[in-house]
Tab-separated table of C-alpha atoms and ligand atoms in Angstrom:
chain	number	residue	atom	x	y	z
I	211	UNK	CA	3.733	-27.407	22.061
I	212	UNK	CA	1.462	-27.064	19.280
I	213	UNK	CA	3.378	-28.407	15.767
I	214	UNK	CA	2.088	-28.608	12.829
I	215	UNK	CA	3.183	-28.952	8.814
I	216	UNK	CA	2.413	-26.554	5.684
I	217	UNK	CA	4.447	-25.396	2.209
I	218	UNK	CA	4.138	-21.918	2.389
I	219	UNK	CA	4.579	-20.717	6.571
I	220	UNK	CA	3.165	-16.567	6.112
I	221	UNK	CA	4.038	-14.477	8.516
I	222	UNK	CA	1.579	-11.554	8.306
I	223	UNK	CA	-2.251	-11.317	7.895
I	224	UNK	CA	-2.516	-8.014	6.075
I	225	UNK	CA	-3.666	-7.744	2.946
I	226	UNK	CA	-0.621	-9.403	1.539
I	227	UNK	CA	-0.039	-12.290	3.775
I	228	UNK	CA	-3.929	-13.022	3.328
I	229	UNK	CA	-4.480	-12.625	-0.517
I	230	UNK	CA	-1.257	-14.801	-0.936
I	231	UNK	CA	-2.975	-16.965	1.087
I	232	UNK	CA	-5.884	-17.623	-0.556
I	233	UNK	CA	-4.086	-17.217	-4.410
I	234	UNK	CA	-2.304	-20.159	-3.176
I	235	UNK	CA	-4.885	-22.238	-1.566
I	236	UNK	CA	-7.438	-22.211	-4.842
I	237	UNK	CA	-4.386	-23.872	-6.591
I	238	UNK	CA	-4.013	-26.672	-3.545
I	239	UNK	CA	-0.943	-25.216	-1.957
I	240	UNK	CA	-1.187	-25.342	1.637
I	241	UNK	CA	-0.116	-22.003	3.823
I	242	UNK	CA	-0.597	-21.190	7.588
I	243	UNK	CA	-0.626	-17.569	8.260
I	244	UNK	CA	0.520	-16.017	11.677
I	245	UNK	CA	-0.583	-12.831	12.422
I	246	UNK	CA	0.444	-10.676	15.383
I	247	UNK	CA	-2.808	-9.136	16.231
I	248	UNK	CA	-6.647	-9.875	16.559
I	249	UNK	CA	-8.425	-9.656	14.165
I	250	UNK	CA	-10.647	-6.746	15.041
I	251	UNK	CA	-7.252	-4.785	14.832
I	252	UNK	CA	-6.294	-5.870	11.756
I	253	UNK	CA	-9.490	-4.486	10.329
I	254	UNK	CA	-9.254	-1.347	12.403
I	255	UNK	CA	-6.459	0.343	10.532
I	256	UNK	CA	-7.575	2.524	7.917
I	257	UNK	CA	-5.556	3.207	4.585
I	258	UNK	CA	-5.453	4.745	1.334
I	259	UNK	CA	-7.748	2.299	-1.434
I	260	UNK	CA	-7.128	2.719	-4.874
I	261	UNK	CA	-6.807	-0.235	-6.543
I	262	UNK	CA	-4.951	-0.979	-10.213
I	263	UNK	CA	-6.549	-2.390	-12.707
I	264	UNK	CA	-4.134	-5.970	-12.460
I	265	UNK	CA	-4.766	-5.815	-8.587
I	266	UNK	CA	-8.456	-5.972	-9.142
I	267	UNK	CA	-7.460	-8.635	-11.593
I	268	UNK	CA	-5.713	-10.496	-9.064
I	269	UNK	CA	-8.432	-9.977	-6.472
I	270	UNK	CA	-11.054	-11.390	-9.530
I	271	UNK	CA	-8.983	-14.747	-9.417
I	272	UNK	CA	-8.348	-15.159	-5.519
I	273	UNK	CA	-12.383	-15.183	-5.772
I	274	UNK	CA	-12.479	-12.871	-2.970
I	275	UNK	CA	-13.328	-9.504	-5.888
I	276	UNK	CA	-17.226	-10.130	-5.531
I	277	UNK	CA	-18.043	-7.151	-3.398
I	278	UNK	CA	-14.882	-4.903	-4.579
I	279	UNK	CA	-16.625	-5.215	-8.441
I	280	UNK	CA	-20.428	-4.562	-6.879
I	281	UNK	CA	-19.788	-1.480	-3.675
I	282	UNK	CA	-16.347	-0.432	-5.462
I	283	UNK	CA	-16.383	3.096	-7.378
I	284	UNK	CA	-14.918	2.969	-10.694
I	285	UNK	CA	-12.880	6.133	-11.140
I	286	UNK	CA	-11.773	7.178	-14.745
I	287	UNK	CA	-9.945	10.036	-13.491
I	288	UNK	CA	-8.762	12.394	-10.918
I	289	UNK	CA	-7.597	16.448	-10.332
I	290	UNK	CA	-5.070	18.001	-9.603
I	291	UNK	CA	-5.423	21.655	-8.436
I	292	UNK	CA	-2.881	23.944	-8.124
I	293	UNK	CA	-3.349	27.172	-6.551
I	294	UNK	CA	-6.733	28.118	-8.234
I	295	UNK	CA	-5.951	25.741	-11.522
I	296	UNK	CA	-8.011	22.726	-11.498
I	297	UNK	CA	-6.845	20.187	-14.212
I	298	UNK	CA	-8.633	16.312	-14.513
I	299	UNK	CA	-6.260	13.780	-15.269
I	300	UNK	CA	-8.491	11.193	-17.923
I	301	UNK	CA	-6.984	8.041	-17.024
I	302	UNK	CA	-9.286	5.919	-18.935
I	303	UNK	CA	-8.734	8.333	-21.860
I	304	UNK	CA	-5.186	8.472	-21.365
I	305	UNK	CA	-4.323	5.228	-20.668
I	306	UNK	CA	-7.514	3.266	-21.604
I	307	UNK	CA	-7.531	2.005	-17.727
I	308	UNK	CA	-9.276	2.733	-14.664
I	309	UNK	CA	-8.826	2.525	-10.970
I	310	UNK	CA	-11.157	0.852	-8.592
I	311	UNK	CA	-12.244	3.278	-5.439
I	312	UNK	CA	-12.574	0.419	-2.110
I	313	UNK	CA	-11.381	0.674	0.838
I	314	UNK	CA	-8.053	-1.528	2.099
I	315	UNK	CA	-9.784	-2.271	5.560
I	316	UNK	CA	-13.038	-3.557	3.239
I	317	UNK	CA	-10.565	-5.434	1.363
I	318	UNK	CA	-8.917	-7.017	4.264
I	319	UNK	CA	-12.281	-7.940	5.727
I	320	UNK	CA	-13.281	-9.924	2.231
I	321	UNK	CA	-10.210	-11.705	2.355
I	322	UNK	CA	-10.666	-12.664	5.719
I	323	UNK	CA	-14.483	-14.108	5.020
I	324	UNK	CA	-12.704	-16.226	2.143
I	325	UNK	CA	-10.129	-17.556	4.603
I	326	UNK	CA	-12.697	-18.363	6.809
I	327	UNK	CA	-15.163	-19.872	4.674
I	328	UNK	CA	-12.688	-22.381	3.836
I	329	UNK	CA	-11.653	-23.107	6.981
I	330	UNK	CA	-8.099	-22.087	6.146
I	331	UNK	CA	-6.145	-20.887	9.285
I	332	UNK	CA	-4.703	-17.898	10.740
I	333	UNK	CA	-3.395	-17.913	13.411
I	334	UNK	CA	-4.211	-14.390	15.072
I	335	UNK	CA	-2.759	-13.254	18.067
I	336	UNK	CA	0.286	-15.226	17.563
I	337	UNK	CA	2.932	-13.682	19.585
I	338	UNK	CA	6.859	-13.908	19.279
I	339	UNK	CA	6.664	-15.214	15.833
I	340	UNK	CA	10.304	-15.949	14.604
I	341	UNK	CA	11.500	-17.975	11.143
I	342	UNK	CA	14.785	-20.210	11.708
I	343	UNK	CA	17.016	-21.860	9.477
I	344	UNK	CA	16.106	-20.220	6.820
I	345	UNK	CA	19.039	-21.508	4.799
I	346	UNK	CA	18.352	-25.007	5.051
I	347	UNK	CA	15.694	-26.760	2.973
I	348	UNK	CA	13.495	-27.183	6.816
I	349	UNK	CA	12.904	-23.789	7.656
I	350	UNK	CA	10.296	-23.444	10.530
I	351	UNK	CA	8.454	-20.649	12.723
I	352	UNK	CA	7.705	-20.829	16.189
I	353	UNK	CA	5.737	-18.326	18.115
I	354	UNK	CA	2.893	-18.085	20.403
I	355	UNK	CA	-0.640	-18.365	20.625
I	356	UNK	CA	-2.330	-17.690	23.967
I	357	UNK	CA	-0.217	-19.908	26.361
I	358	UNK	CA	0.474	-22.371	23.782
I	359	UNK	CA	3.892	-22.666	22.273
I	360	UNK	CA	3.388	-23.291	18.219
I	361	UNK	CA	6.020	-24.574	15.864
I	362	UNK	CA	5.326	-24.756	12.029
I	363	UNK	CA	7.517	-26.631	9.664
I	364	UNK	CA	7.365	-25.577	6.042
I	365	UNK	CA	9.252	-25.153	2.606
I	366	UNK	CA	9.365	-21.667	2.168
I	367	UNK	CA	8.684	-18.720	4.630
I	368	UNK	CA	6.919	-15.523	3.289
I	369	UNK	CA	7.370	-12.246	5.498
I	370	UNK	CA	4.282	-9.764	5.107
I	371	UNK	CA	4.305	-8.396	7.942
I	372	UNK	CA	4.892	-5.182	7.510
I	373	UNK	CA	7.573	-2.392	8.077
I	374	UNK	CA	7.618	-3.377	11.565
I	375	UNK	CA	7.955	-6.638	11.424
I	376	UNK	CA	10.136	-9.174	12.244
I	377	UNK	CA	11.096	-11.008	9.326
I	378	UNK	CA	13.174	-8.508	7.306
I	379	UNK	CA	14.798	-8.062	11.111
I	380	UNK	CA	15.721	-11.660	10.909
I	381	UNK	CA	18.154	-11.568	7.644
I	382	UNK	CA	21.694	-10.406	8.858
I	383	UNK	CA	22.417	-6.930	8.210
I	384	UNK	CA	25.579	-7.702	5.814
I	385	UNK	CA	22.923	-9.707	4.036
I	386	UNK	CA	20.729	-6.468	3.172
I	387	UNK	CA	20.551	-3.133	1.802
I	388	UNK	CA	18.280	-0.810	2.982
I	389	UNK	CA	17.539	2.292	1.106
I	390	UNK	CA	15.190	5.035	2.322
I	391	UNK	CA	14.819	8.572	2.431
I	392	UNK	CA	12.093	10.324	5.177
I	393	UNK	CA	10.351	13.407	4.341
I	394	UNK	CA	10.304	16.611	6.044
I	395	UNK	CA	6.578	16.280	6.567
I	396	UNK	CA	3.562	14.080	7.082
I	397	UNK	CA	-0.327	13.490	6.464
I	398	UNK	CA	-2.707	14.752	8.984
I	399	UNK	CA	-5.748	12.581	7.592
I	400	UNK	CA	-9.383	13.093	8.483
I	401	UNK	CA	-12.096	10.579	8.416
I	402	UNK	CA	-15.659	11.834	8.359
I	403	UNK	CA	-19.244	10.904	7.578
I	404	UNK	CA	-19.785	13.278	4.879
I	405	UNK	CA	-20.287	13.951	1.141
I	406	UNK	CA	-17.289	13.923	-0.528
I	407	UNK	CA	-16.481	17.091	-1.975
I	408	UNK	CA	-15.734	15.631	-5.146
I	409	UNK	CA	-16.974	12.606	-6.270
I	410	UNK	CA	-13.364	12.278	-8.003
I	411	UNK	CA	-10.249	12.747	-6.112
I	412	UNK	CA	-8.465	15.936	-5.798
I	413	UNK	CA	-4.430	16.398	-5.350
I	414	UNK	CA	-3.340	20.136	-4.594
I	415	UNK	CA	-0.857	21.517	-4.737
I	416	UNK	CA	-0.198	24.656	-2.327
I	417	UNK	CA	1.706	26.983	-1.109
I	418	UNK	CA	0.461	26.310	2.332
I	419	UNK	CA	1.008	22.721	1.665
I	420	UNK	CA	0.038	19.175	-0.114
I	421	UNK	CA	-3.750	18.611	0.470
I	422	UNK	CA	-5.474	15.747	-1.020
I	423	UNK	CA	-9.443	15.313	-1.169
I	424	UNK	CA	-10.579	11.935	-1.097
I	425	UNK	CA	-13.738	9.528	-0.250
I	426	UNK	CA	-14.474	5.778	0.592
I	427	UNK	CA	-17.867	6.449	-0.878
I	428	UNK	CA	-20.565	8.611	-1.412
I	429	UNK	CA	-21.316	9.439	2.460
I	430	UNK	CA	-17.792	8.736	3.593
I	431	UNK	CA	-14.794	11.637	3.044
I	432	UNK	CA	-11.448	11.023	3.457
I	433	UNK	CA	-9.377	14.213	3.657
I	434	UNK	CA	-5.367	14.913	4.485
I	435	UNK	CA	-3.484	18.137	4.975
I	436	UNK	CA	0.648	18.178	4.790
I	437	UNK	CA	1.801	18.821	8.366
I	438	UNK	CA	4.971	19.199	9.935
I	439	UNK	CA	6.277	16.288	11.699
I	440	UNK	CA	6.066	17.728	14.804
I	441	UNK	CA	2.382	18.357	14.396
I	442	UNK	CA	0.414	15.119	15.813
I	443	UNK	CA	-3.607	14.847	16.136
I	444	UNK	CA	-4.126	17.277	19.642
I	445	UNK	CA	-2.526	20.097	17.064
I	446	UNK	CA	-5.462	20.100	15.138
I	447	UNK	CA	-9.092	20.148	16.200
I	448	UNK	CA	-11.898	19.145	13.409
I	449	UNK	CA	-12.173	22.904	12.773
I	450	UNK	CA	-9.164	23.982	12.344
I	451	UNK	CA	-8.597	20.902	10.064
I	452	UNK	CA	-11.195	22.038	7.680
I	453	UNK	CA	-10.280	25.645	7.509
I	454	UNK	CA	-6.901	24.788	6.777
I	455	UNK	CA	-8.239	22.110	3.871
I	456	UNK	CA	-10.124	24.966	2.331
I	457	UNK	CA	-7.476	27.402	2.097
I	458	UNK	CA	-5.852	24.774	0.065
I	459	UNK	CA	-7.683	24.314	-2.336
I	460	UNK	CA	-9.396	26.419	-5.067
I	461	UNK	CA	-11.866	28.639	-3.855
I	462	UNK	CA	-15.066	27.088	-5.710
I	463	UNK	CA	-13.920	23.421	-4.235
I	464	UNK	CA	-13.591	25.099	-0.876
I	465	UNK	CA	-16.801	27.150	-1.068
I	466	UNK	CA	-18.440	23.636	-1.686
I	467	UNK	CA	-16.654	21.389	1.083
I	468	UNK	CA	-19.037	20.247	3.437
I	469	UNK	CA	-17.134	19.772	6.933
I	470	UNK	CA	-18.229	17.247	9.493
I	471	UNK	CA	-16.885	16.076	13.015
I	472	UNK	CA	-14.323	13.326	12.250
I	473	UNK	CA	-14.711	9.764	12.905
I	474	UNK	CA	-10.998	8.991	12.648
I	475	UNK	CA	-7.906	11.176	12.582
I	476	UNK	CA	-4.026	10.434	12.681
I	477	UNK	CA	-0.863	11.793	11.149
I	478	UNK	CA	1.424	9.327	9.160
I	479	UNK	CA	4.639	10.169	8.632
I	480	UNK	CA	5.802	9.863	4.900
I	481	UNK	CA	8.986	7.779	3.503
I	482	UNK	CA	10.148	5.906	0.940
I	483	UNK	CA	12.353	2.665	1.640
I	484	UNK	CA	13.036	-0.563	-0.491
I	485	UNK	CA	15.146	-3.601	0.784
I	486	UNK	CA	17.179	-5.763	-1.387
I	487	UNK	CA	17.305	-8.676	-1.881
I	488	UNK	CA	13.663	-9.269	-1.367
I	489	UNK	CA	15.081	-12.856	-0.653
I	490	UNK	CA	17.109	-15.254	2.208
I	491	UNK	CA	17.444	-18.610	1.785
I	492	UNK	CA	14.473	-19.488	1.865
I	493	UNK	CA	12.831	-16.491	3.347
I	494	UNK	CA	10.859	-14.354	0.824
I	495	UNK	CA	9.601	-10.779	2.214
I	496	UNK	CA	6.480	-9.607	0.191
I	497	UNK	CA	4.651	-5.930	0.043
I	498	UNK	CA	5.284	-3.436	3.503
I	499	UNK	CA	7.866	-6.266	4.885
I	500	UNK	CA	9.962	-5.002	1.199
I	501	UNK	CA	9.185	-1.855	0.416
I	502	UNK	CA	7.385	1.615	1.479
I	503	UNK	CA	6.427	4.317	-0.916
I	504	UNK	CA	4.914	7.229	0.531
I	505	UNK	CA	1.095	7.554	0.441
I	506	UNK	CA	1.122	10.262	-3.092
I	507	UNK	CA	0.115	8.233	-5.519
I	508	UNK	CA	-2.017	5.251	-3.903
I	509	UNK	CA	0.841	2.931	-4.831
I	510	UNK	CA	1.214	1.235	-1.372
I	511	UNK	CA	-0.978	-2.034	-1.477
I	512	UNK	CA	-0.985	-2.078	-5.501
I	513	UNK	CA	3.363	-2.955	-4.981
I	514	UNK	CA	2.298	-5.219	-2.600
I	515	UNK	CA	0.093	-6.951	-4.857
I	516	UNK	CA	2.414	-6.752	-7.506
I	517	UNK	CA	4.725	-8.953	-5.391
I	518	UNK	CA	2.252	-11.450	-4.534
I	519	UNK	CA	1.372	-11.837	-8.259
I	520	UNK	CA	4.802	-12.960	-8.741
I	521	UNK	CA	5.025	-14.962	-5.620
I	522	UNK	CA	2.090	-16.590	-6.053
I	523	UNK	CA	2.892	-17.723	-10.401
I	524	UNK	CA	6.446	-19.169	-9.098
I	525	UNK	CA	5.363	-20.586	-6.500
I	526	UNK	CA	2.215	-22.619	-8.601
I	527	UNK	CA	4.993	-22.885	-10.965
I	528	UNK	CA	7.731	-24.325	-8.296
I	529	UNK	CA	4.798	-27.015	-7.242
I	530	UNK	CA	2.844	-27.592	-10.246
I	531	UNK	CA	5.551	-27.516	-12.846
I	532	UNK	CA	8.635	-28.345	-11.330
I	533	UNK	CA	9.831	-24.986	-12.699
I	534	UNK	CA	11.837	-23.366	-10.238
I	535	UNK	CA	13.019	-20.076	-12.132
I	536	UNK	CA	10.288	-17.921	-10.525
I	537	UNK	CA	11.540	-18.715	-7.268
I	538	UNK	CA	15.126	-17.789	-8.207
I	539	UNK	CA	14.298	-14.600	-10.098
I	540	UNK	CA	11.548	-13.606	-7.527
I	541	UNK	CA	14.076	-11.236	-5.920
I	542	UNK	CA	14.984	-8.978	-9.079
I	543	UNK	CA	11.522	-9.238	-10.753
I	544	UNK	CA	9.857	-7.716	-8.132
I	545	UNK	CA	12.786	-5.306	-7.578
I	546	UNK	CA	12.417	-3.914	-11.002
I	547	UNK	CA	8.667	-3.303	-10.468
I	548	UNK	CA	8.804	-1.904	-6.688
I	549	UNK	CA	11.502	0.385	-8.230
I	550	UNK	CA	9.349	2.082	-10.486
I	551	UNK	CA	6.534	2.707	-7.981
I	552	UNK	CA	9.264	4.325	-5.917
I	553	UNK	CA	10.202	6.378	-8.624
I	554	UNK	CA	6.576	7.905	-9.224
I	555	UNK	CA	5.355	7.777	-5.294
I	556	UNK	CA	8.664	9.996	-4.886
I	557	UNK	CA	7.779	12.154	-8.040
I	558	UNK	CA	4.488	13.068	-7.025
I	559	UNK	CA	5.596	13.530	-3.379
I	560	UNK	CA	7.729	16.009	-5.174
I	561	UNK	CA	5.215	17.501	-7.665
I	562	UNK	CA	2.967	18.165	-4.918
I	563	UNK	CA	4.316	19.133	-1.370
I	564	UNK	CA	5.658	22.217	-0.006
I	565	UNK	CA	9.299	21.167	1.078
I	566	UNK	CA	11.048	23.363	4.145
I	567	UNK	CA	14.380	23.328	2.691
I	568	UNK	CA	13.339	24.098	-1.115
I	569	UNK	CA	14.763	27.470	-2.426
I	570	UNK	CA	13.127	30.117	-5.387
I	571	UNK	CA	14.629	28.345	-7.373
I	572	UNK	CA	13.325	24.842	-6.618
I	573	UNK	CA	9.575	26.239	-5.936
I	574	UNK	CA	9.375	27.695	-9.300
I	575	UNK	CA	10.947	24.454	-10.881
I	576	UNK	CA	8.182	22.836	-9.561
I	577	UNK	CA	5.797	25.513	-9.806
I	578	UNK	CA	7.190	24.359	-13.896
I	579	UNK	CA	7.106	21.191	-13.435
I	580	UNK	CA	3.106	21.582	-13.040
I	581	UNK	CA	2.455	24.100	-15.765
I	582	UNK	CA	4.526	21.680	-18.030
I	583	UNK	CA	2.251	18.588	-16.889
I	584	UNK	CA	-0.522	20.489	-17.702
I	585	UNK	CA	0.207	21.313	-21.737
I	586	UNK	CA	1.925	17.860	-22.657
I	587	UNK	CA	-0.309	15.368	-23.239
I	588	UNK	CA	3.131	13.005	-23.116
I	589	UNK	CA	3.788	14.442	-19.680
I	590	UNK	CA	-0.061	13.120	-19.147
I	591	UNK	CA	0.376	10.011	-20.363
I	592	UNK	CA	3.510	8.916	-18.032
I	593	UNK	CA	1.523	10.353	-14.874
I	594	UNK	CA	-1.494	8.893	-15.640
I	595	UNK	CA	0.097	4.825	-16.996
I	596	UNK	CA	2.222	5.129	-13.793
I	597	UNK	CA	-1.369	5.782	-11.542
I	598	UNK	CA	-3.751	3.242	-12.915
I	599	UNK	CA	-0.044	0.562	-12.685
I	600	UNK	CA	2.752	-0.523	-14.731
I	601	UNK	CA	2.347	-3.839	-16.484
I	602	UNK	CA	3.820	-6.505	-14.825
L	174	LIG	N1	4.336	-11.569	13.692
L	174	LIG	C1	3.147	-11.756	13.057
L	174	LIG	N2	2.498	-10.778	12.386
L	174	LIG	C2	3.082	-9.578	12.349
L	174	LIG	C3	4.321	-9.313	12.964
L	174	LIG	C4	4.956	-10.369	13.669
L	174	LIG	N3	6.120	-10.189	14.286
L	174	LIG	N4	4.656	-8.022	12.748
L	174	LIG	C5	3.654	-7.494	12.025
L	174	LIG	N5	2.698	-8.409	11.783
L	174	LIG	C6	1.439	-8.237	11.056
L	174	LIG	C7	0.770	-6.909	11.325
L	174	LIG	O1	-0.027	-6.950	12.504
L	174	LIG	C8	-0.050	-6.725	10.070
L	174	LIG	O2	-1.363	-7.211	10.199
L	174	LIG	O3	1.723	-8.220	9.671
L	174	LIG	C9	0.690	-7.517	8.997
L	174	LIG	C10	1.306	-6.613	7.950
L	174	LIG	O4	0.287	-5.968	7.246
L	174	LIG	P1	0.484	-4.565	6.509
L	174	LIG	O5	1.313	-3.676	7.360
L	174	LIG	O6	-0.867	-4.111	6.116
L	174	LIG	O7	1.374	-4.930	5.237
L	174	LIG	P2	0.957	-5.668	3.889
L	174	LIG	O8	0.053	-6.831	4.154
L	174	LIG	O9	2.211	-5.873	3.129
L	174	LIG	O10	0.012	-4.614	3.183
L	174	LIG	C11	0.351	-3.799	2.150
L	174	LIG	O11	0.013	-1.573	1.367
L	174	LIG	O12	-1.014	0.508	1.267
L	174	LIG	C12	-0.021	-0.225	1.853
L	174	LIG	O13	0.749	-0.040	4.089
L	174	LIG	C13	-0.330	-0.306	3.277
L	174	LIG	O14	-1.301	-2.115	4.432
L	174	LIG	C14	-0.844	-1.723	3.299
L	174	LIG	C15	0.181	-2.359	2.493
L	175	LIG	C1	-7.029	7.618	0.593
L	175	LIG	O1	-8.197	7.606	0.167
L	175	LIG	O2	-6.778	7.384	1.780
L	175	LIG	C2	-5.923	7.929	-0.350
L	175	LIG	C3	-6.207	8.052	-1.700
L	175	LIG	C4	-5.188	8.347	-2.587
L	175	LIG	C5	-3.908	8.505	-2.136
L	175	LIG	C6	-3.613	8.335	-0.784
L	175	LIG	C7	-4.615	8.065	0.117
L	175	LIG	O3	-2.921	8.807	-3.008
């Protein structure tokens, strides 16, 4: 048995567990993070990476926002096309903010080089990780790394791992709400090593379906199509992927897409689901452990950062300060923000997808919805403060 002592015990080496992490470390607060799988996997997954102005802040002051701020495209704005309408949304006008363009699994691998760097462990491969008595002031995690039994003894536990992990699993059930709803549909996304159609992002809306253009950077496309949850990858070769993409979108975009075999390609199904309390004794959950929004409107890591953020300042404040109020009002602060993304993931879900069970009358309310969003610079200015974040 391998035992060892820390403050923080994270349980979780995504991007959340990691920059937590390393917030926390830069300010002398100790942390051991156990993470499931290697971490070649880790880095493997590919997602969505559009980052929020106070993100990128937060990034700047884990000193891991080096590379984000030099290979990272600054994006002032992005389309939306409907049918053959193509309308930019001016962020930076609109909102005087931009978003940062760079990749989560980039990300992920920058945190990891800090972590390393400074000799700060994770624990990969750690296998049948579980927290215990989490209301008492010695909660602990034991698990397992290769053959070696580990035990960790800390003050607090933080759960980022992840929708399918096991800390939110570990609260009793009378001790938790769960609210979600699952959509009728999911992503079919395309990876491929070609020049973005656009070098801005395009959302369109179809009557075929959702389609969204996007990039990594300028040699690396990232395109989805709305599919039917029963569609999965052997549905759709790269052909039929990128005639489907073009008949999406408006004919000039189309007539300019250039198509290329794809490097990676996987469906994701889309939902929105929030837990509450984001607290157990002495269990805190933190980013895809809380909360799911579906992919629309790049809000998944930014909600996650927004809970580190205020993780991270009680928890500086809990050590440094002897101020424990952040702790106590983690819970509901972070609520109050993760319910807003919700809100606006699930509005442009709606905005922008075809949904089976819509009648006449909901298409053209939506069909309304656009055409209003379009002429109201107010109607602009709440899409556009909700996409580059909400203060915090
Ligand atoms: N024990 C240890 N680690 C675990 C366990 C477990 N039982 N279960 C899951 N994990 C690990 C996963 O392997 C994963 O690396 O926890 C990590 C969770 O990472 P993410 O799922 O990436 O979640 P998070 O770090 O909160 O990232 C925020 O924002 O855009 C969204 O979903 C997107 O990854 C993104 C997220
Ligand atoms: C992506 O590039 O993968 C991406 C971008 C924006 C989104 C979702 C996904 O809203």
């Amino acid at each position: 048995m391998r035992s060892q002592r820390t403050q923080i015990g994270i349980i979780g080496g995504g991007p959340s567990g990691l920059l937590l992490s390393q917030l926390l470390q830069l300010r002398g607060i100790e942390t051991v993070v156990l993470e499931k799988q290697s971490r070649e996997h880790v880095l493997g997954r590919i997602r969505a990476g559009v980052l929020e102005h106070s993100f990128a802040a937060l990034m700047r002051e884990a000193q891991v926002g080096e590379r984000m701020d030099r290979e990272g495209q600054v994006h002032d704005g992005f389309f939306i096309a409907h049918n053959e309408i193509k309308t930019r949304v001016d962020v930076r006008a609109l909102t005087g903010k931009s978003v940062i363009v760079y990749g989560q699994t980039e990300l992920t691998r920058d945190l990891y080089e800090a972590r390393s760097q400074s000799g700060a462990a994770v624990i990969h491969n750690a296998k049948d990780v579980r927290p215990h008595a989490l209301e008492t002031s010695r909660p602990y995690l034991t698990g397992r790394a290769g053959t070696e039994d580990i035990r960790v003894d800390c003050d607090y536990i933080v759960g980022c791992d992840g929708y399918h992990g096991v800390s939110r699993l570990t609260i009793p059930d009378d001790k938790l709400k769960v609210y979600e709803r699952m959509y009728p549909f999911g992503w079919l996304g395309v990876l491929s090593r070609t020049k973005p159609v656009s070098p801005e992002l395009i959302y369109a809306a179809h009557a075929r379906g959702f389609a969204l253009c996007s990039l990594r950077s300028a040699a690396l496309s990232r395109y989805y199509v709305q599919v039917s949850l029963t569609e999965t990858v052997h549905d759709w070769s790269d052909d039929q992927f990128f005639g489907e993409l073009r008949r999406r979108l408006p004919e000039d975009i189309a007539a300019e897409l250039i198509s290329g075999p794809s490097i990676e390609k996987s469906v994701v199904p889309l939902r929105s689901s929030v837990v509450e309390p984001m607290r157990f004794g002495n269990l805190f959950l933190a980013g895809d452990a809380a909360h799911i929004v579906p992919p629309t409107g790049a809000r998944g890591l930014n909600t996650a950062g927004s809970d580190i953020y205020y993780l991270y300042h009680a928890l500086v404040d809990h050590y440094r300060n002897r101020d424990h109020r952040g702790l106590e009002n983690y819970s509901q602060r972070a609520l109050a923000r993760v319910w807003k993304c919700q809100r606006f993931s699930w509005w442009m879900t709606r905005l922008l997808h075809c949904f089976p069970e819509d009648s006449d009358f909901d298409r053209r309310i939506q069909d309304t919805e656009l055409a209003y969003l379009f002429s109201s610079d107010a109607a602009l200015v709440s899409l556009a403060e909700n996409y580059v974040g909400l203060p915090l």
